[in-house]
Tab-separated table of C-alpha atoms and ligand atoms in Angstrom:
chain	number	residue	atom	x	y	z
Y	1	MET	CA	50.121	41.464	-52.134
Y	2	ASN	CA	49.085	45.078	-52.041
Y	3	TYR	CA	52.286	46.872	-53.110
Y	4	SER	CA	52.535	49.893	-55.379
Y	5	ILE	CA	56.119	49.516	-56.598
Y	6	GLU	CA	58.657	46.698	-56.908
Y	7	ALA	CA	62.447	47.023	-56.715
Y	8	ASP	CA	65.313	44.819	-57.808
Y	9	TRP	CA	67.553	45.766	-54.880
Y	10	HIS	CA	71.251	44.950	-55.196
Y	11	LEU	CA	71.841	45.046	-51.483
Y	12	LEU	CA	75.528	44.152	-51.864
Y	13	ASP	CA	78.021	42.736	-54.389
Y	14	THR	CA	79.830	40.492	-51.902
Y	15	CYS	CA	79.278	36.717	-51.703
Y	16	ASN	CA	80.697	33.750	-49.793
Y	17	TYR	CA	80.641	31.698	-53.045
Y	18	ARG	CA	82.630	32.044	-56.276
Y	19	CYS	CA	80.416	30.392	-58.921
Y	20	GLY	CA	82.101	30.384	-62.331
Y	21	TYR	CA	78.931	31.649	-64.044
Y	22	CYS	CA	78.288	34.546	-61.644
Y	23	PHE	CA	77.640	37.988	-63.170
Y	24	PHE	CA	80.304	39.312	-60.777
Y	25	GLY	CA	84.015	38.406	-60.931
Y	26	PRO	CA	85.943	36.976	-57.950
Y	27	GLU	CA	87.396	40.392	-56.975
Y	28	THR	CA	83.936	41.917	-56.626
Y	29	LEU	CA	82.501	38.878	-54.833
Y	30	GLY	CA	85.434	38.833	-52.391
Y	31	ALA	CA	85.547	42.592	-51.754
Y	32	LYS	CA	84.963	43.905	-48.245
Y	33	LEU	CA	81.250	44.135	-47.546
Y	34	ARG	CA	80.094	47.774	-47.585
Y	35	THR	CA	76.899	48.796	-45.873
Y	36	PHE	CA	75.233	52.183	-46.344
Y	37	SER	CA	72.631	51.955	-43.603
Y	38	ASP	CA	71.308	49.625	-40.896
Y	39	PRO	CA	67.895	47.895	-40.708
Y	40	SER	CA	66.261	50.831	-39.002
Y	41	GLY	CA	67.775	53.351	-41.462
Y	42	TRP	CA	66.670	51.352	-44.507
Y	43	GLY	CA	63.221	50.739	-43.024
Y	44	SER	CA	62.613	54.454	-42.311
Y	45	ALA	CA	63.901	55.446	-45.745
Y	46	PHE	CA	61.493	53.092	-47.555
Y	47	ASP	CA	58.597	54.070	-45.256
Y	48	GLU	CA	59.162	57.754	-45.994
Y	49	THR	CA	58.735	57.250	-49.744
Y	50	GLY	CA	55.031	56.842	-48.944
Y	51	ALA	CA	54.856	53.740	-51.179
Y	52	ILE	CA	54.326	50.110	-50.242
Y	53	TRP	CA	57.264	48.213	-51.746
Y	54	LEU	CA	57.892	44.672	-52.922
Y	55	LEU	CA	61.658	44.583	-52.404
Y	56	HIS	CA	63.582	41.845	-54.212
Y	57	LEU	CA	66.768	41.450	-52.185
Y	58	THR	CA	69.639	40.167	-54.250
Y	59	GLY	CA	73.381	40.527	-54.564
Y	60	GLY	CA	75.957	39.005	-54.106
Y	61	GLU	CA	74.485	37.032	-51.229
Y	62	PRO	CA	71.949	39.108	-49.267
Y	63	SER	CA	71.876	36.833	-46.207
Y	64	ILE	CA	75.465	37.787	-45.268
Y	65	TYR	CA	74.368	41.425	-44.799
Y	66	PRO	CA	74.858	42.426	-41.115
Y	67	ASP	CA	71.664	41.899	-39.078
Y	68	PHE	CA	69.985	40.373	-42.118
Y	69	ALA	CA	67.040	38.847	-40.224
Y	70	THR	CA	66.429	42.176	-38.443
Y	71	LEU	CA	66.549	43.959	-41.801
Y	72	CYS	CA	63.878	41.597	-43.175
Y	73	GLU	CA	61.824	42.031	-40.002
Y	74	ARG	CA	61.990	45.838	-40.253
Y	75	LEU	CA	61.168	45.903	-43.975
Y	76	THR	CA	58.249	43.472	-43.737
Y	77	ALA	CA	56.589	45.464	-40.959
Y	78	ARG	CA	55.169	47.634	-43.784
Y	79	HIS	CA	56.472	46.235	-47.075
Y	80	TYR	CA	56.906	42.869	-48.834
Y	81	ILE	CA	60.119	41.132	-49.797
Y	82	SER	CA	61.444	38.405	-52.063
Y	83	LEU	CA	64.893	36.933	-51.972
Y	84	ASN	CA	67.670	35.401	-54.066
Y	85	SER	CA	69.956	33.347	-51.868
Y	86	ASN	CA	72.451	30.495	-51.911
Y	87	LEU	CA	70.854	29.482	-48.582
Y	88	THR	CA	74.109	28.907	-46.732
Y	89	HIS	CA	74.151	31.555	-44.026
Y	90	ALA	CA	72.902	30.958	-40.459
Y	91	SER	CA	70.940	34.247	-40.548
Y	92	LEU	CA	68.271	32.529	-42.686
Y	93	ALA	CA	67.335	30.199	-39.830
Y	94	ASP	CA	66.221	33.294	-37.853
Y	95	LEU	CA	63.668	34.402	-40.461
Y	96	PRO	CA	60.772	32.234	-39.206
Y	97	ARG	CA	61.167	33.836	-35.759
Y	98	VAL	CA	60.896	37.439	-36.975
Y	99	VAL	CA	59.227	37.491	-40.430
Y	100	ASP	CA	55.624	36.649	-41.345
Y	101	PRO	CA	55.912	34.309	-44.384
Y	102	SER	CA	52.845	35.943	-45.940
Y	103	ARG	CA	54.995	39.082	-46.411
Y	104	VAL	CA	57.468	37.086	-48.528
Y	105	SER	CA	56.637	36.708	-52.210
Y	106	PHE	CA	59.207	33.967	-52.890
Y	107	ILE	CA	62.688	32.773	-52.046
Y	108	ASN	CA	64.754	31.682	-55.044
Y	109	ALA	CA	67.281	29.305	-53.505
Y	110	GLY	CA	70.256	28.787	-55.833
Y	111	LEU	CA	71.611	25.265	-55.498
Y	112	HIS	CA	75.030	25.949	-57.145
Y	113	LEU	CA	75.794	22.224	-57.081
Y	114	GLU	CA	79.449	22.323	-58.170
Y	115	GLU	CA	80.480	25.184	-55.878
Y	116	ARG	CA	78.752	23.430	-52.976
Y	117	GLU	CA	80.570	20.150	-53.649
Y	118	LEU	CA	83.886	21.980	-53.869
Y	119	ARG	CA	83.230	23.278	-50.367
Y	120	LYS	CA	81.602	20.052	-49.161
Y	121	ASN	CA	78.710	22.013	-47.690
Y	122	ASN	CA	75.329	20.745	-48.762
Y	123	ALA	CA	74.251	20.497	-45.122
Y	124	PRO	CA	73.573	24.230	-44.419
Y	125	PHE	CA	71.521	24.513	-47.631
Y	126	LEU	CA	69.407	21.481	-46.798
Y	127	ARG	CA	68.971	22.593	-43.171
Y	128	ASN	CA	67.916	26.143	-44.121
Y	129	ALA	CA	65.598	24.870	-46.857
Y	130	GLU	CA	63.857	22.535	-44.405
Y	131	THR	CA	63.518	25.258	-41.757
Y	132	LEU	CA	62.035	27.777	-44.198
Y	133	ARG	CA	59.674	25.254	-45.767
Y	134	ALA	CA	58.467	24.058	-42.357
Y	135	ALA	CA	57.569	27.685	-41.566
Y	136	ASP	CA	55.654	27.963	-44.900
Y	137	PHE	CA	58.045	30.327	-46.669
Y	138	PRO	CA	57.550	30.051	-50.472
Y	139	LEU	CA	60.758	28.369	-51.582
Y	140	ILE	CA	61.812	27.482	-55.142
Y	141	VAL	CA	65.176	25.801	-55.711
Y	142	SER	CA	66.965	26.693	-58.936
Y	143	LEU	CA	70.058	25.256	-60.584
Y	144	VAL	CA	71.900	27.201	-63.289
Y	145	ALA	CA	71.749	24.826	-66.250
Y	146	THR	CA	75.334	24.886	-67.459
Y	147	PRO	CA	76.101	21.918	-69.736
Y	148	SER	CA	77.864	20.167	-66.854
Y	149	ALA	CA	74.945	20.848	-64.465
Y	150	LEU	CA	72.523	19.401	-67.037
Y	151	ARG	CA	74.641	16.246	-67.205
Y	152	ARG	CA	74.412	15.933	-63.417
Y	153	PHE	CA	70.840	17.055	-62.929
Y	154	ASP	CA	69.835	13.670	-61.527
Y	155	ASP	CA	72.306	14.195	-58.656
Y	156	ALA	CA	70.530	17.449	-57.794
Y	157	ILE	CA	67.125	15.752	-57.948
Y	158	ALA	CA	68.383	12.989	-55.629
Y	159	LEU	CA	69.903	15.519	-53.220
Y	160	LEU	CA	66.635	17.437	-52.829
Y	161	ALA	CA	64.204	14.498	-52.834
Y	162	PRO	CA	64.613	13.683	-49.098
Y	163	ILE	CA	63.483	17.198	-48.141
Y	164	GLY	CA	60.604	17.224	-50.647
Y	165	LEU	CA	62.034	19.742	-53.146
Y	166	PHE	CA	62.901	19.704	-56.849
Y	167	PRO	CA	65.512	21.737	-58.772
Y	168	VAL	CA	64.254	24.107	-61.482
Y	169	PRO	CA	66.631	24.465	-64.457
Y	170	LYS	CA	67.667	28.138	-64.747
Y	171	LEU	CA	68.762	29.366	-68.150
Y	172	PHE	CA	72.550	29.708	-68.322
Y	173	ARG	CA	73.468	33.148	-69.659
Y	174	GLY	CA	77.210	33.215	-70.013
Y	175	SER	CA	80.164	31.435	-71.556
Y	176	ALA	CA	81.608	27.963	-71.034
Y	177	ASP	CA	84.325	26.219	-73.058
Y	178	GLY	CA	84.481	29.185	-75.425
Y	179	LYS	CA	80.755	29.034	-76.246
Y	180	ILE	CA	78.086	31.611	-75.451
Y	181	TYR	CA	74.890	30.384	-73.795
Y	182	PRO	CA	71.944	30.043	-74.138
Y	183	GLN	CA	72.647	30.172	-77.914
Y	184	ALA	CA	75.107	27.258	-77.686
Y	185	TYR	CA	72.737	24.727	-76.089
Y	186	THR	CA	72.560	21.635	-78.295
Y	187	GLU	CA	69.184	20.244	-79.394
Y	188	GLN	CA	69.641	17.425	-76.897
Y	189	GLU	CA	70.379	19.889	-74.061
Y	190	LYS	CA	67.337	21.985	-75.017
Y	191	GLN	CA	65.138	18.915	-74.991
Y	192	GLN	CA	66.446	17.869	-71.566
Y	193	PHE	CA	65.920	21.425	-70.292
Y	194	ARG	CA	62.301	21.445	-71.535
Y	195	LEU	CA	61.534	18.120	-69.869
Y	196	LEU	CA	63.076	19.228	-66.571
Y	197	ALA	CA	61.251	22.583	-66.696
Y	198	ALA	CA	57.950	20.765	-67.278
Y	199	ARG	CA	58.625	18.454	-64.318
Y	200	ALA	CA	59.505	21.469	-62.163
Y	201	ARG	CA	56.279	23.282	-63.145
Y	202	ASP	CA	54.265	20.212	-62.190
Y	203	PHE	CA	56.143	19.964	-58.906
Y	204	TYR	CA	55.649	23.586	-57.806
Y	205	GLN	CA	52.200	24.186	-59.334
Y	206	ALA	CA	50.100	23.407	-56.249
Y	207	ASP	CA	52.249	25.523	-53.949
Y	208	LEU	CA	52.266	28.508	-56.343
Y	209	LEU	CA	48.502	28.428	-56.813
Y	210	ARG	CA	47.859	28.952	-53.101
Y	211	ARG	CA	50.262	31.915	-52.910
Y	212	ALA	CA	49.132	35.530	-53.213
Y	213	GLU	CA	51.676	36.524	-55.847
Y	214	PRO	CA	53.430	34.680	-58.714
Y	215	PRO	CA	57.226	34.989	-58.405
Y	216	SER	CA	58.660	37.944	-60.364
Y	217	ILE	CA	61.822	35.927	-61.000
Y	218	ASP	CA	59.905	33.412	-63.072
Y	219	ILE	CA	62.522	30.703	-63.503
Y	220	LEU	CA	59.810	28.093	-64.007
Y	221	ASN	CA	59.302	29.332	-67.558
Y	222	ASP	CA	62.953	29.773	-68.560
Y	223	ASP	CA	62.464	27.176	-71.295
Y	224	LEU	CA	60.602	29.885	-73.238
Y	225	PHE	CA	63.971	31.537	-73.846
Y	226	LEU	CA	66.082	28.583	-74.973
Y	227	ASP	CA	66.135	29.943	-78.524
Y	228	GLY	CA	66.927	33.519	-77.544
Y	229	MET	CA	65.703	36.499	-75.599
Y	230	PRO	CA	62.934	38.751	-76.904
Y	231	SER	CA	63.640	42.420	-77.577
Y	232	TYR	CA	61.676	44.952	-75.561
Y	233	LYS	CA	63.367	48.004	-77.040
Y	234	GLY	CA	60.816	50.683	-77.974
Y	235	ALA	CA	57.874	48.989	-76.215
Y	236	LEU	CA	56.066	50.907	-73.478
Y	237	CYS	CA	57.213	49.857	-70.023
Y	238	THR	CA	56.155	50.897	-66.528
Y	239	ALA	CA	59.726	50.629	-65.193
Y	240	GLY	CA	60.285	53.905	-63.357
Y	241	VAL	CA	56.675	53.893	-62.163
Y	242	ARG	CA	55.890	50.379	-60.925
Y	243	PHE	CA	59.440	49.021	-60.928
Y	244	VAL	CA	62.955	50.354	-60.260
Y	245	GLN	CA	66.464	49.105	-59.593
Y	246	ILE	CA	68.187	50.043	-56.337
Y	247	LEU	CA	71.964	49.957	-55.898
Y	248	PRO	CA	73.791	49.115	-52.631
Y	249	ASN	CA	74.112	52.815	-51.677
Y	250	GLY	CA	70.405	53.493	-52.200
Y	251	ASP	CA	70.766	55.064	-55.661
Y	252	VAL	CA	67.680	54.359	-57.783
Y	253	ARG	CA	67.732	53.634	-61.513
Y	254	ARG	CA	64.812	53.070	-63.837
Y	255	CYS	CA	66.381	49.723	-64.807
Y	256	GLY	CA	69.452	48.238	-66.475
Y	257	GLY	CA	71.742	50.624	-64.585
Y	258	GLY	CA	70.535	53.697	-66.512
Y	259	ASP	CA	68.229	56.663	-65.867
Y	260	PRO	CA	69.023	57.970	-62.344
Y	261	MET	CA	65.943	58.569	-60.168
Y	262	GLY	CA	67.379	59.881	-56.881
Y	263	ASN	CA	68.445	58.027	-53.763
Y	264	ILE	CA	66.304	56.190	-51.199
Y	265	LEU	CA	68.506	57.023	-48.205
Y	266	ALA	CA	68.829	60.697	-49.209
Y	267	ARG	CA	65.022	60.912	-49.577
Y	268	THR	CA	65.417	62.181	-53.153
Y	269	PHE	CA	63.636	59.305	-54.940
Y	270	ALA	CA	60.721	60.343	-57.157
Y	271	ARG	CA	58.710	58.022	-59.435
Y	272	ARG	CA	58.152	58.826	-63.074
Y	273	ALA	CA	54.761	60.175	-64.067
Y	274	GLY	CA	53.906	57.362	-66.475
Y	275	PRO	CA	55.161	54.559	-68.723
Y	276	ALA	CA	57.788	55.269	-71.368
Y	277	PRO	CA	59.375	53.287	-74.216
Y	278	CYS	CA	62.156	50.892	-73.252
Y	279	ASP	CA	65.519	52.372	-74.187
Y	280	THR	CA	67.891	50.150	-72.252
Y	281	GLN	CA	69.230	46.626	-71.910
Y	282	HIS	CA	67.139	43.579	-71.073
Y	283	CYS	CA	66.328	43.229	-67.370
Y	284	TYR	CA	65.655	39.526	-67.643
Y	285	TYR	CA	62.648	38.612	-65.565
Y	286	PHE	CA	61.393	42.104	-64.758
Y	287	CYS	CA	60.842	43.043	-68.437
Y	288	ASN	CA	58.400	40.169	-68.659
Y	289	LYS	CA	56.352	41.666	-65.850
Y	290	TYR	CA	56.481	45.365	-66.669
Y	291	SER	CA	56.818	45.757	-70.452
Y	292	ASP	CA	53.767	46.149	-72.672
Y	293	ALA	CA	55.536	43.849	-75.120
Y	294	GLY	CA	54.704	41.004	-72.722
Y	295	PRO	CA	56.145	37.607	-73.527
Y	296	GLN	CA	53.851	35.446	-75.536
Y	297	ARG	CA	55.544	32.491	-77.094
Y	298	ASP	CA	54.019	29.421	-78.669
Y	299	GLY	CA	50.676	30.202	-77.070
Y	300	ARG	CA	52.157	30.227	-73.553
Y	301	THR	CA	52.267	33.283	-71.327
Y	302	MET	CA	54.606	33.814	-68.405
Y	303	GLN	CA	52.234	32.580	-65.715
Y	304	PRO	CA	54.238	30.210	-63.537
Y	305	PHE	CA	51.362	27.875	-62.853
Y	306	LEU	CA	50.499	27.024	-66.443
Y	307	ALA	CA	50.428	23.296	-66.998
Y	308	ALA	CA	53.318	21.832	-68.920
Y	309	GLU	CA	52.788	21.297	-72.633
N	401	SF4	S1	75.987	32.274	-55.045
N	401	SF4	FE1	75.100	33.716	-56.542
N	401	SF4	S2	76.064	35.695	-56.089
N	401	SF4	FE2	77.291	34.105	-55.092
N	401	SF4	S3	78.906	33.607	-56.562
N	401	SF4	FE3	77.226	32.160	-56.901
N	401	SF4	S4	75.963	33.087	-58.523
N	401	SF4	FE4	77.297	34.713	-57.683
N	402	SF4	S1	61.455	46.380	-70.900
N	402	SF4	FE1	62.971	45.742	-69.389
N	402	SF4	S2	64.874	46.777	-69.962
N	402	SF4	FE2	63.164	47.841	-70.973
N	402	SF4	S3	62.572	49.495	-69.601
N	402	SF4	FE3	61.263	47.751	-69.113
N	402	SF4	S4	62.300	46.663	-67.476
N	402	SF4	FE4	63.791	48.032	-68.411
């Protein structure tokens, strides 16, 4: 994929789900959806930066954004996209009609097993997953590996088997039962996580190898971080040059919510001249891609298609 800059774009904070482990609280998730432009306005604004973007659309739930399929169509006319989604909304079924799958780096489909059961709605997820896969969209299903999700992982495997998919365990970063994760994983939970991650790598390996671009949100290697996150502070990073964060109103930040860099819609965005030391919080997956520190643990790098140990 021939892009010159990638963005982690928080398109909205709103979501139709209320997962207990979400970074956002229920008030934020349930707030009225605010939009700051329409598909044509966003498309023109990104075009006029002169760059070719890889836009990672996340939220909240991006697919509930008004005219979501049209937004993806407009963006992918010139740029590339990737997507985090709970795969529930009907707008996703329109993507194959209007978006060329080769313009989509990956779709990280969050299974959110417990929330889905609470609402008794596995059907839309399974339907959307099948539709997108049939149209050759690169789909990876992830399941946040809370202790209770780990105990029920076999249910998730059984749910996805009929449509030819497998759940990838996603590191749980948060608190449950008064404990902070991932630090609180027991040895047994870590071992189960490693085995599931290895099975997931095997499962997705062939599909990833034929794709143009490894997924930036590299959940397939989350087992590298079971014992803690690396520190990138002080290391040179190209965030601000090759990567930025974009907020729902188009404001641009270098990363981690700091370092303002103008606004996309106001046409005031300007890239930094070159790399600079990291002076902010961890950006999870994007640090691994853009920091000089580069993750290198136990002889493994962050390439998603490495064979399991
Ligand atoms: S689906 Fe994602 S954004 Fe929505 S509540 Fe769950 S974790 Fe949060
Ligand atoms: S290493 Fe991560 S947190 Fe630091 S500047 Fe780069 S992207 Fe941001």
